[in-house]
mmCIF file of C-alpha atoms and ligand atoms in Angstrom:
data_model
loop_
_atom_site.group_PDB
_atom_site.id
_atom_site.type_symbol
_atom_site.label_atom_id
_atom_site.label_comp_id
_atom_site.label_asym_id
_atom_site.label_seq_id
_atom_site.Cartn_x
_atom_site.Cartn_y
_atom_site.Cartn_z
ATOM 1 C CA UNK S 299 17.903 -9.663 -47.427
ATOM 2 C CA UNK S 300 16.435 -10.318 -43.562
ATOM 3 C CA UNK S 301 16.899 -7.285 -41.718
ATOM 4 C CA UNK S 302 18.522 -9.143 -38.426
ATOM 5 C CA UNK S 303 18.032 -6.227 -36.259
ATOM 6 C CA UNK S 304 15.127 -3.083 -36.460
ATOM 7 C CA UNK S 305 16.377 0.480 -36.238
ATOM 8 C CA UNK S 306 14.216 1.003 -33.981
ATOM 9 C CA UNK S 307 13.407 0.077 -30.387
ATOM 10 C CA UNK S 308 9.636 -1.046 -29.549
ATOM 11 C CA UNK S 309 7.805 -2.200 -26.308
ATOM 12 C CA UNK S 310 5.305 -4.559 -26.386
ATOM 13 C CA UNK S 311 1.493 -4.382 -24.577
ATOM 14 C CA UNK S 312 -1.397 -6.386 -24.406
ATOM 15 C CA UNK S 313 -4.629 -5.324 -22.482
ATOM 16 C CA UNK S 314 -7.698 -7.925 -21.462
ATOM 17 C CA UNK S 315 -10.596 -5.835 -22.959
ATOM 18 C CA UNK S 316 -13.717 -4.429 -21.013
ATOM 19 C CA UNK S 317 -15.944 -5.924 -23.607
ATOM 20 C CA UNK S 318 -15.770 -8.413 -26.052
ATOM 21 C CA UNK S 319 -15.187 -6.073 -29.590
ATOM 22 C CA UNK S 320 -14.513 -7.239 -32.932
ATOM 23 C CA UNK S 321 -14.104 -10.870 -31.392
ATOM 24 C CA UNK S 322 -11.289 -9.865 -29.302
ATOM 25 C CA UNK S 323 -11.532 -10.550 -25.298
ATOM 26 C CA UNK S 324 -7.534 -8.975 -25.749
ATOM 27 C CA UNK S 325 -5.926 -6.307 -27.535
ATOM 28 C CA UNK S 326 -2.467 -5.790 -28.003
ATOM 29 C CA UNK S 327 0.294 -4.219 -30.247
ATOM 30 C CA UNK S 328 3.826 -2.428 -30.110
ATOM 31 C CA UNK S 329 4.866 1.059 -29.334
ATOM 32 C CA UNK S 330 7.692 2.501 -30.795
ATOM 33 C CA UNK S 331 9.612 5.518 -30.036
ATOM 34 C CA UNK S 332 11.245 7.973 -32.352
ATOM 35 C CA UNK S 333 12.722 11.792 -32.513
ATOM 36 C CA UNK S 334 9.265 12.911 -32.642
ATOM 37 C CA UNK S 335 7.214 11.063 -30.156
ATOM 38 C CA UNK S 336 5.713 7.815 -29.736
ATOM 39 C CA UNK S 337 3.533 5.547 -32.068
ATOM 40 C CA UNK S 338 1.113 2.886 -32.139
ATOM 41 C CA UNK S 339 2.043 -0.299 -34.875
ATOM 42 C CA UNK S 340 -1.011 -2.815 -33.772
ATOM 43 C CA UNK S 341 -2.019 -4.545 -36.940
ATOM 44 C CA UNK S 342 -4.875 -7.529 -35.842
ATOM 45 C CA UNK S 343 -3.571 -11.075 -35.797
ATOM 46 C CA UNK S 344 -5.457 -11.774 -39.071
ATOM 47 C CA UNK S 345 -4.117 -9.195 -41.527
ATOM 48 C CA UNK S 346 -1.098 -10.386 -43.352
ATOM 49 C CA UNK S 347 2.262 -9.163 -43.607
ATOM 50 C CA UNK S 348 2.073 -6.974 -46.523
ATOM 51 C CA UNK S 349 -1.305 -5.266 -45.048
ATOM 52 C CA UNK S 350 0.147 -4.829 -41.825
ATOM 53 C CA UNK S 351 3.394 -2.978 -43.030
ATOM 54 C CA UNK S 352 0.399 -0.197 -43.487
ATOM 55 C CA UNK S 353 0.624 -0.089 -40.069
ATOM 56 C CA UNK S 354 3.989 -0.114 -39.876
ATOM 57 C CA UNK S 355 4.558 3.028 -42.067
ATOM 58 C CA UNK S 356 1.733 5.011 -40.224
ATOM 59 C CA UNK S 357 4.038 4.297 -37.120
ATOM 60 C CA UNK S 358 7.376 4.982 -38.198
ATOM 61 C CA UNK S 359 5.742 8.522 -39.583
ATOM 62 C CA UNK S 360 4.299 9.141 -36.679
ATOM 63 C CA UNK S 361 7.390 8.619 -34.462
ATOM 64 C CA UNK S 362 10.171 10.412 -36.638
ATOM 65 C CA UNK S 363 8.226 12.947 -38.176
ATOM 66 C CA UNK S 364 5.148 14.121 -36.024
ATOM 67 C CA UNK S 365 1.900 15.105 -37.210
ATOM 68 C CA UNK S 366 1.044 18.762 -38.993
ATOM 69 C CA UNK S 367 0.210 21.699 -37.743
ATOM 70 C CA UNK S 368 -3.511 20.960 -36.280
ATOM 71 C CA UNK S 369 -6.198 23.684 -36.948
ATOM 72 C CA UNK S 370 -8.678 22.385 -34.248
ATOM 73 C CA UNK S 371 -7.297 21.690 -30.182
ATOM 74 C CA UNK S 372 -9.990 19.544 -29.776
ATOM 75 C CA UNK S 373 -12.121 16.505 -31.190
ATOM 76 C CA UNK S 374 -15.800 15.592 -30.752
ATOM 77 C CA UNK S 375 -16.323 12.176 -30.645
ATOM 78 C CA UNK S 376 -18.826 9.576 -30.755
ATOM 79 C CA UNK S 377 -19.478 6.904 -27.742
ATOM 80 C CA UNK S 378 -19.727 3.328 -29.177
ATOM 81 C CA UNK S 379 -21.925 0.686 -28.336
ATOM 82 C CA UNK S 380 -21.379 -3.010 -28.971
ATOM 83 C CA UNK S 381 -24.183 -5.386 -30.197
ATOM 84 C CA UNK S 382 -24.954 -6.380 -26.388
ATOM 85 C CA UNK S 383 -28.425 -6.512 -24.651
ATOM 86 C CA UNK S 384 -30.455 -3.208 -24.596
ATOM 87 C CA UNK S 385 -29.449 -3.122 -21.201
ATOM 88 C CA UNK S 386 -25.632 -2.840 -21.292
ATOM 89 C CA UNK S 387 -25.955 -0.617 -23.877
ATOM 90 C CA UNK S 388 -28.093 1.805 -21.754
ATOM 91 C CA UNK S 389 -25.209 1.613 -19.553
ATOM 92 C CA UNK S 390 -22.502 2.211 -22.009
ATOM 93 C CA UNK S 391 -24.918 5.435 -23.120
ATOM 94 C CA UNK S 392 -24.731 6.288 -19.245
ATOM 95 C CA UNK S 393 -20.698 6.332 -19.382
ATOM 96 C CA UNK S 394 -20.488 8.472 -22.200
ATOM 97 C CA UNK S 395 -18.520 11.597 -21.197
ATOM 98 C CA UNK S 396 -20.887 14.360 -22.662
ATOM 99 C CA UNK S 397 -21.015 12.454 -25.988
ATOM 100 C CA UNK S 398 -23.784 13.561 -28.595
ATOM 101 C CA UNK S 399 -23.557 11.050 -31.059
ATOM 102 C CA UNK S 400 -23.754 7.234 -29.909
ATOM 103 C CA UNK S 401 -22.415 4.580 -33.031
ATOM 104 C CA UNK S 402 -24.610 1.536 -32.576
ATOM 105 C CA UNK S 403 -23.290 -1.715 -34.192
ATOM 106 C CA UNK S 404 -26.127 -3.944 -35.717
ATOM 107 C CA UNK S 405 -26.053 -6.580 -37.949
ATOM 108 C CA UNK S 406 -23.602 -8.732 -35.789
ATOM 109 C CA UNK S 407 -23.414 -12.707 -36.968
ATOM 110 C CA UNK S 408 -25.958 -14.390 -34.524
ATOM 111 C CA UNK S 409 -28.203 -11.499 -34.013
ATOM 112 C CA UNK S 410 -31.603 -10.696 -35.558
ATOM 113 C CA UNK S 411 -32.729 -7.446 -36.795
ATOM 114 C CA UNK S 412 -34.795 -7.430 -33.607
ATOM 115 C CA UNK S 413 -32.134 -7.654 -31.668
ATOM 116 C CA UNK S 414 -30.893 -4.316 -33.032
ATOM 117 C CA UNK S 415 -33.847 -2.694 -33.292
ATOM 118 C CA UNK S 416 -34.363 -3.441 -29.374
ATOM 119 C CA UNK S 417 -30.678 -2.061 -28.926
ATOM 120 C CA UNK S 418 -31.598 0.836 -30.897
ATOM 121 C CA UNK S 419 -34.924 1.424 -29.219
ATOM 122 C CA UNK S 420 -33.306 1.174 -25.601
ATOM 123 C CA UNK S 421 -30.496 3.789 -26.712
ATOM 124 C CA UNK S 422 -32.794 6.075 -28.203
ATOM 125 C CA UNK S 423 -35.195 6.124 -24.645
ATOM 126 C CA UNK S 424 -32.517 7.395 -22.873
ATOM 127 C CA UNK S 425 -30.754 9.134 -25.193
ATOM 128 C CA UNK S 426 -31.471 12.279 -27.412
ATOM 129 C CA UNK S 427 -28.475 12.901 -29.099
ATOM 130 C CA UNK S 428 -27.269 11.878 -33.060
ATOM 131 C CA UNK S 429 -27.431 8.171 -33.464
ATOM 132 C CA UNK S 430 -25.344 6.063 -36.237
ATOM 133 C CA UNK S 431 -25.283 2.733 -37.132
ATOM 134 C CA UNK S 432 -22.440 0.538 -38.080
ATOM 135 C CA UNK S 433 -23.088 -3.105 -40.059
ATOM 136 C CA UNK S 434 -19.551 -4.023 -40.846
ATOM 137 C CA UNK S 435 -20.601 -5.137 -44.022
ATOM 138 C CA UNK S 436 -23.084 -7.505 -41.855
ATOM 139 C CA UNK S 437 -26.102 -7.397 -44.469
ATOM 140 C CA UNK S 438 -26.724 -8.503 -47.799
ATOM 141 C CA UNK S 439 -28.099 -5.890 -50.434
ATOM 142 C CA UNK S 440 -31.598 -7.097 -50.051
ATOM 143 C CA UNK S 441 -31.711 -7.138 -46.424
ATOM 144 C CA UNK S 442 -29.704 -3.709 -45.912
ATOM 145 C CA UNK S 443 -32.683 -2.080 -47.899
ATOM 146 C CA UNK S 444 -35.335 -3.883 -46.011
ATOM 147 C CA UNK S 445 -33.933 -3.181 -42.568
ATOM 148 C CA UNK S 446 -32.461 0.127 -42.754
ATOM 149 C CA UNK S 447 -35.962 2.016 -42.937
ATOM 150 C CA UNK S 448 -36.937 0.097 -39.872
ATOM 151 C CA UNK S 449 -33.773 0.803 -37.902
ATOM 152 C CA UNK S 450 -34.472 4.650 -39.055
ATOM 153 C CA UNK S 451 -37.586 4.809 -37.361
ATOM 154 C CA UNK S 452 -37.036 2.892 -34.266
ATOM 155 C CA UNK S 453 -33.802 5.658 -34.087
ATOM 156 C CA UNK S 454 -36.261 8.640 -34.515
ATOM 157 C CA UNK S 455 -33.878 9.271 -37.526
ATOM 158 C CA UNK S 456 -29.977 8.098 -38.376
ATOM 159 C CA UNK S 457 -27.232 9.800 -38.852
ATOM 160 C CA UNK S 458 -25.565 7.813 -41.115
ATOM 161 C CA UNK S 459 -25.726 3.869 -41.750
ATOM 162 C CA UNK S 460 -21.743 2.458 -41.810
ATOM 163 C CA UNK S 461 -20.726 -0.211 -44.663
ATOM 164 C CA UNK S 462 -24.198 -1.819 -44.531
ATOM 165 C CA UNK S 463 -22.778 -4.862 -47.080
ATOM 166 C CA UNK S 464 -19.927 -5.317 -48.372
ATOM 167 C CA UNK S 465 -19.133 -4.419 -52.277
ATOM 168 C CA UNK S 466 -19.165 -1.280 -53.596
ATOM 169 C CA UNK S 467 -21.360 -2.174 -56.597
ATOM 170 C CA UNK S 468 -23.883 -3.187 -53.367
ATOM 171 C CA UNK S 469 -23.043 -0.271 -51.663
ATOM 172 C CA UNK S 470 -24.453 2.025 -54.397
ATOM 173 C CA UNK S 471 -27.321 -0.048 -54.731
ATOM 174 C CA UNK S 472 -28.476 0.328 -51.106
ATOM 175 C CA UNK S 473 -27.856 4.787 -51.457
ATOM 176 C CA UNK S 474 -29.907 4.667 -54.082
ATOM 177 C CA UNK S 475 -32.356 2.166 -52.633
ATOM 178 C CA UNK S 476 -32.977 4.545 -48.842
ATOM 179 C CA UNK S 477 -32.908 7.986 -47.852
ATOM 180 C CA UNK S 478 -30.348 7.493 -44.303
ATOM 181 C CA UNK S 479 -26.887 8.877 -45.526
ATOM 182 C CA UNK S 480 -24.138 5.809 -46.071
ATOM 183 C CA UNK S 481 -20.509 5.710 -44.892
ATOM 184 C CA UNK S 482 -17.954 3.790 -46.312
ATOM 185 C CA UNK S 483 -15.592 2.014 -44.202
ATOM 186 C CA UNK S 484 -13.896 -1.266 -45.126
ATOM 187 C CA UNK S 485 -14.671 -0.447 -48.497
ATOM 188 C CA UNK S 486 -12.310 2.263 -47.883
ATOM 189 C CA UNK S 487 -9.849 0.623 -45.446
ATOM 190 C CA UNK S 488 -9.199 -2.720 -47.101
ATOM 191 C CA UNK S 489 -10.353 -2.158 -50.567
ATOM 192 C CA UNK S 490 -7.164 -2.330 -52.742
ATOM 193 C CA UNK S 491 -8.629 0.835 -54.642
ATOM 194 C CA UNK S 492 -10.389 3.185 -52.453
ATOM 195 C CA UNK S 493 -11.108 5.704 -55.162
ATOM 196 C CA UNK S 494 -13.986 3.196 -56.492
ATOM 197 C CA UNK S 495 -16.245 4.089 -53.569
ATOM 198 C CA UNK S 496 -16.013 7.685 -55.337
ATOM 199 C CA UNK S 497 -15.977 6.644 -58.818
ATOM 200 C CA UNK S 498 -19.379 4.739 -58.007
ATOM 201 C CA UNK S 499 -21.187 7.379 -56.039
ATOM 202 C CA UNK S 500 -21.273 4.349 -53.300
ATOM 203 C CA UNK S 501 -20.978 6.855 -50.032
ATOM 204 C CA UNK S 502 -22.078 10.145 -48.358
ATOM 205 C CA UNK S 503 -18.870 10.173 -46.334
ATOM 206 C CA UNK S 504 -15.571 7.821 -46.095
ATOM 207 C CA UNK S 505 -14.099 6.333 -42.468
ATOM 208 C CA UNK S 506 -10.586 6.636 -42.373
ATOM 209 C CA UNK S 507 -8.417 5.026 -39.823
ATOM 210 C CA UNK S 508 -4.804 6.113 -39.840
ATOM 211 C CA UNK S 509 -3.242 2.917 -39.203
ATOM 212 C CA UNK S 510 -4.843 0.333 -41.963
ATOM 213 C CA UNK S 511 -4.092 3.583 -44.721
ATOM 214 C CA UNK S 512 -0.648 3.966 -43.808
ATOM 215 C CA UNK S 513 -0.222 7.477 -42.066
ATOM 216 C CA UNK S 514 -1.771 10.775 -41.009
ATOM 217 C CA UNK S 515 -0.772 12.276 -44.469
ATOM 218 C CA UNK S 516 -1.471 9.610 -46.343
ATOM 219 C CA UNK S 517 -5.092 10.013 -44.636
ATOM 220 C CA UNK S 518 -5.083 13.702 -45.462
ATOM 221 C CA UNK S 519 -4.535 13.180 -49.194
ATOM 222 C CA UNK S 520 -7.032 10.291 -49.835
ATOM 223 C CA UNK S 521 -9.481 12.781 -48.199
ATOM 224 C CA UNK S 522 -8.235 15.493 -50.239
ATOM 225 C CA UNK S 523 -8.351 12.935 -53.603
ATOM 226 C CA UNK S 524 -11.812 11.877 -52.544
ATOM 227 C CA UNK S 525 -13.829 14.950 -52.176
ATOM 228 C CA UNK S 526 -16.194 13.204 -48.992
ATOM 229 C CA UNK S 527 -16.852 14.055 -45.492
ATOM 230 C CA UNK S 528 -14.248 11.894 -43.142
ATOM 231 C CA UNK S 529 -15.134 10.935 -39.889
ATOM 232 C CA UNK S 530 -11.585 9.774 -38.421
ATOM 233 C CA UNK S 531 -12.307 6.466 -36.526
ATOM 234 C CA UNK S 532 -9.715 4.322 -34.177
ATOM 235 C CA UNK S 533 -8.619 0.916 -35.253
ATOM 236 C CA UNK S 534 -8.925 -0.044 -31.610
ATOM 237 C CA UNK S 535 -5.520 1.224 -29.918
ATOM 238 C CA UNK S 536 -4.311 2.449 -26.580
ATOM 239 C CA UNK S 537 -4.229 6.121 -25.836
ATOM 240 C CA UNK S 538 -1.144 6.245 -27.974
ATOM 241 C CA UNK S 539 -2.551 4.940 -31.199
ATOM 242 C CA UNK S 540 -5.864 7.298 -30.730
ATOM 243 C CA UNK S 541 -3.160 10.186 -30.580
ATOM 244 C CA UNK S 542 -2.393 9.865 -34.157
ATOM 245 C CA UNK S 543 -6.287 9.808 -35.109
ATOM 246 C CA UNK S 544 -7.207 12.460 -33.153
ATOM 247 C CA UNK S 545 -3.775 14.322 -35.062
ATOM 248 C CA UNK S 546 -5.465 13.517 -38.357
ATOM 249 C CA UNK S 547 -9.032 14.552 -37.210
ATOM 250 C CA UNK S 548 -7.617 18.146 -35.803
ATOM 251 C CA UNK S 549 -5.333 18.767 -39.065
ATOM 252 C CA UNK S 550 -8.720 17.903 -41.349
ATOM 253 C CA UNK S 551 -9.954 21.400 -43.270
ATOM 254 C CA UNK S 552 -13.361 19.973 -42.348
ATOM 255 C CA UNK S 553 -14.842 18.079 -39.579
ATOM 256 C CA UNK S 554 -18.959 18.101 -39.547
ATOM 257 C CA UNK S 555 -19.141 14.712 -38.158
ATOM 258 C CA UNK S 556 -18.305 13.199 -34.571
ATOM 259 C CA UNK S 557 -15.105 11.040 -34.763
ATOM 260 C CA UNK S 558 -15.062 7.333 -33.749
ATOM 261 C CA UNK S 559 -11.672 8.284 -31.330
ATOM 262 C CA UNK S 560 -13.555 7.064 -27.731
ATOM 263 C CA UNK S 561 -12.271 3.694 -27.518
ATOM 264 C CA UNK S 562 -9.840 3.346 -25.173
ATOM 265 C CA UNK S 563 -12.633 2.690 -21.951
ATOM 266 C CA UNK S 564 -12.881 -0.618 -23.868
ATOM 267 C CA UNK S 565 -9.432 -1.582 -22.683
ATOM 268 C CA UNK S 566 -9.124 -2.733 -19.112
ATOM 269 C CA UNK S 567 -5.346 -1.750 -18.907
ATOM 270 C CA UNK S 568 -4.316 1.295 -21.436
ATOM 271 C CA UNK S 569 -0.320 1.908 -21.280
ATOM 272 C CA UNK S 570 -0.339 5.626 -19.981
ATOM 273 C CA UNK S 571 -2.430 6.844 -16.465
ATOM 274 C CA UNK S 572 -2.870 10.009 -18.406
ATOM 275 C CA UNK S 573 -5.749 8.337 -21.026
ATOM 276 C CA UNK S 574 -7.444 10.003 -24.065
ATOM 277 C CA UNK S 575 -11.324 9.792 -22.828
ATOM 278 C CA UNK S 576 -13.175 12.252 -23.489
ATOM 279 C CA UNK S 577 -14.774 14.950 -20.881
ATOM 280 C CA UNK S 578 -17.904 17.068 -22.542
ATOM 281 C CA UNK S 579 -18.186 14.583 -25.684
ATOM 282 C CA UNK S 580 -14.310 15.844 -27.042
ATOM 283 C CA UNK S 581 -10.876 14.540 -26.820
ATOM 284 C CA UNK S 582 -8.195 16.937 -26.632
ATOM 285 C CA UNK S 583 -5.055 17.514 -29.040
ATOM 286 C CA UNK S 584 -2.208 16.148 -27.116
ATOM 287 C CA UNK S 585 0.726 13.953 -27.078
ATOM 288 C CA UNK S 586 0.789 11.096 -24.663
ATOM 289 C CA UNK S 587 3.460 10.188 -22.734
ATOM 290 C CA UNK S 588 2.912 5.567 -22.006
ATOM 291 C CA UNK S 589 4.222 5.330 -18.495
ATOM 292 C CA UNK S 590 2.023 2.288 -17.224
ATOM 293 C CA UNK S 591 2.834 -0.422 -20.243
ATOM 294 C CA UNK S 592 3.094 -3.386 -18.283
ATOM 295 C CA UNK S 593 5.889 -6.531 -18.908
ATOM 296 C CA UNK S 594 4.297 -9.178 -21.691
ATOM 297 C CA UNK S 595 5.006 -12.689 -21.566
ATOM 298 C CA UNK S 596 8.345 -13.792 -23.809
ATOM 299 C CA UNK S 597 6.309 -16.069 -26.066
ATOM 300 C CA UNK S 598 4.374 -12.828 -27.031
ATOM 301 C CA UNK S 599 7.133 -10.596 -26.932
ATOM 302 C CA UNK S 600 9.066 -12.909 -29.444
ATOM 303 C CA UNK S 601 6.212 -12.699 -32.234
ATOM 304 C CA UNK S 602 5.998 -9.589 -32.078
ATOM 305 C CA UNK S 603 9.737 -9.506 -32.897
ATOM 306 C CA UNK S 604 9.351 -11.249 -35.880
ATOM 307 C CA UNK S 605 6.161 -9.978 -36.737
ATOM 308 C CA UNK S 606 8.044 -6.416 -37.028
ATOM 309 C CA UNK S 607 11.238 -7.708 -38.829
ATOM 310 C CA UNK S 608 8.668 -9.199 -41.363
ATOM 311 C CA UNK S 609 6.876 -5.861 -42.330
ATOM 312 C CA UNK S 610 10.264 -3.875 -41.512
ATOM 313 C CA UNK S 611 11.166 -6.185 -44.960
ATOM 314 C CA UNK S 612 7.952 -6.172 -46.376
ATOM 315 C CA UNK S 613 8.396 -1.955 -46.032
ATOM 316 C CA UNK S 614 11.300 -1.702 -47.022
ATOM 317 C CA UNK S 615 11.314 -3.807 -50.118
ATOM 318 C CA UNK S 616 7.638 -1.655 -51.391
ATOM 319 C CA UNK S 617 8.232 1.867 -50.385
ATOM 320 C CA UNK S 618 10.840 4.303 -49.683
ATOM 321 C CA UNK S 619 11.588 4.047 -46.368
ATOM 322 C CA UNK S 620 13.541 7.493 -45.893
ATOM 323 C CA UNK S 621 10.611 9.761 -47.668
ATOM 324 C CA UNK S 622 8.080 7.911 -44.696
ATOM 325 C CA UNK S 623 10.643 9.032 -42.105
ATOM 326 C CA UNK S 624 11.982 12.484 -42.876
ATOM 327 C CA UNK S 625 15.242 10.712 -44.149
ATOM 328 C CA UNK S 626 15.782 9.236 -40.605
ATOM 329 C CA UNK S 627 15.549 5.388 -41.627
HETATM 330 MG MG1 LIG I 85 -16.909 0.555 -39.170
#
């Protein structure tokens, strides 16, 4: 049956973002408060309605049941740089807030591997900290193997290389094929079994994002089930939203790597004056109180409204609603 009403309250935001990310010139998503704080539910336009009710549950947990017990106060996190001109990234490198890693995305539809290996070449003159690379699965097997020795160099040495193609079977290929460490992030996020990028010895470490897996805890036990190195990235939220990855990055046993948690500089407008940005390359362990969310426009407001209802049902006819929130729903 249609739930008519939620039972919950949520406020709507939208933000025009500093730089074009992901194809997105605007961001925006739902907040939701519950008897433990507020939550982030901001599934992108394009996921459907039983993949966004991932989202959903990572919210609702969030909000009526809180995050555990962290073992860290603070976060070190990575600065990100978009596949722009080596000279806006120079100047994204020069905003970094004490940051000593610096994600680079290459690969990006359009671009040439010169391109990135310009990007790279700029970020790495005036920059001498860790650098990673992230392909979003931009590369084919062949051409991941060909162009990740090159990128290596031009870097003085990578970090880590991020979901160079696409497939695990690929994925495992290219580890075997070059020496730079591989991460595994959509493989891991919208693979319907994560476990196969373990079962296949396809990745050095796994990228988990709390929203797309469905919770803090449900984070913490496909790390625990996997055996990897995580690095905790954001799925591109306001201040709130980051709160809950930088809760599953300080409750981690382990974290040797730089999280992907500095995002919120690419929003023009985040929905609290008290932001998560990090000073000296870390972001603190805090709860965020949204005091600046500014009034939508109906039209949005209204599919948002139904957008909810539909993975409120969605939720509620797959999982047990009650065990996600502490028997408050
Ligand atoms: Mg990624």
């Amino acid at each position: 049956m249609r739930a008519t009403s939620l039972p919950f309250a949520h406020r709507v935001y939208r933000t025009r973002m500093t730089t074009r990310f992901r194809g997105l010139d605007y961001r925006d998503g739902v907040l939701i408060e519950g008897p433990a704080g507020w939550s982030e539910v901001s599934p992108f336009w394009d996921y459907d309605i039983p993949e966004s009710s991932a989202w959903l549950a990572a919210g609702l947990e969030s909000a009526y049941v809180g995050y555990p017990e962290p073992v860290r106060a603070s976060i070190p996190v990575n600065v990100t740089v978009p596949a722009t001109t080596p000279e806006k990234a120079q100047a994204i490198i020069a905003r970094r807030g004490g940051c000593e890693t610096a994600k680079i995305k290459v690969a990006e539809k359009g671009q040439s591997l010169d391109d990135d290996l310009d990007r790279i070449a700029a970020v790495r003159d005036v920059f001498d900290g860790k650098i990673r690379i992230d392909a979003n699965a931009g590369w084919d097997r062949n051409a991941a193997i060909h162009s990740i020795p090159l990128l290596d160099r031009a870097a003085g040495g990578l970090e880590y290389v991020e979901q160079p193609v696409s497939t695990v079977e690929d994925l495992a290929a290219v580890r075997k094929a070059v020496a730079v460490p591989i991460a595994a992030d959509e493989s891991i996020r919208r693979a319907e079994d994560p476990y196969r990028v373990a079962k296949h010895d396809a990745a050095d470490l796994i990228v988990c994002k709390v929203q797309p897996l469905g919770g803090v805890r449900a984070c913490l036990r496909l790390a625990q089930d996997i055996g990897l190195p995580v690095v905790v990235s954001s799925a591109l939220e306001s201040s709130v939203g980051i709160r809950a990855g930088v809760a599953l990055a300080a409750s981690l046993p382990e974290l040797n790597y730089a999280c992907g948690l500095a995002t919120v500089q690419l929003f023009e407008h985040d929905v609290t004056s008290d932001r998560l940005v990090p000073t000296a390359g870390e972001l603190p362990v805090r709860d965020i109180d949204p005091d600046t969310i500014e009034p939508v426009d109906e039209e949005l407001e209204a599919r948002w409204a139904t957008r909810l209802r539909d993975m409120w049902d969605h939720l509620a006819a797959t999982r047990n609603v009650s065990d996600i929130t502490g028997g408050a729903l």
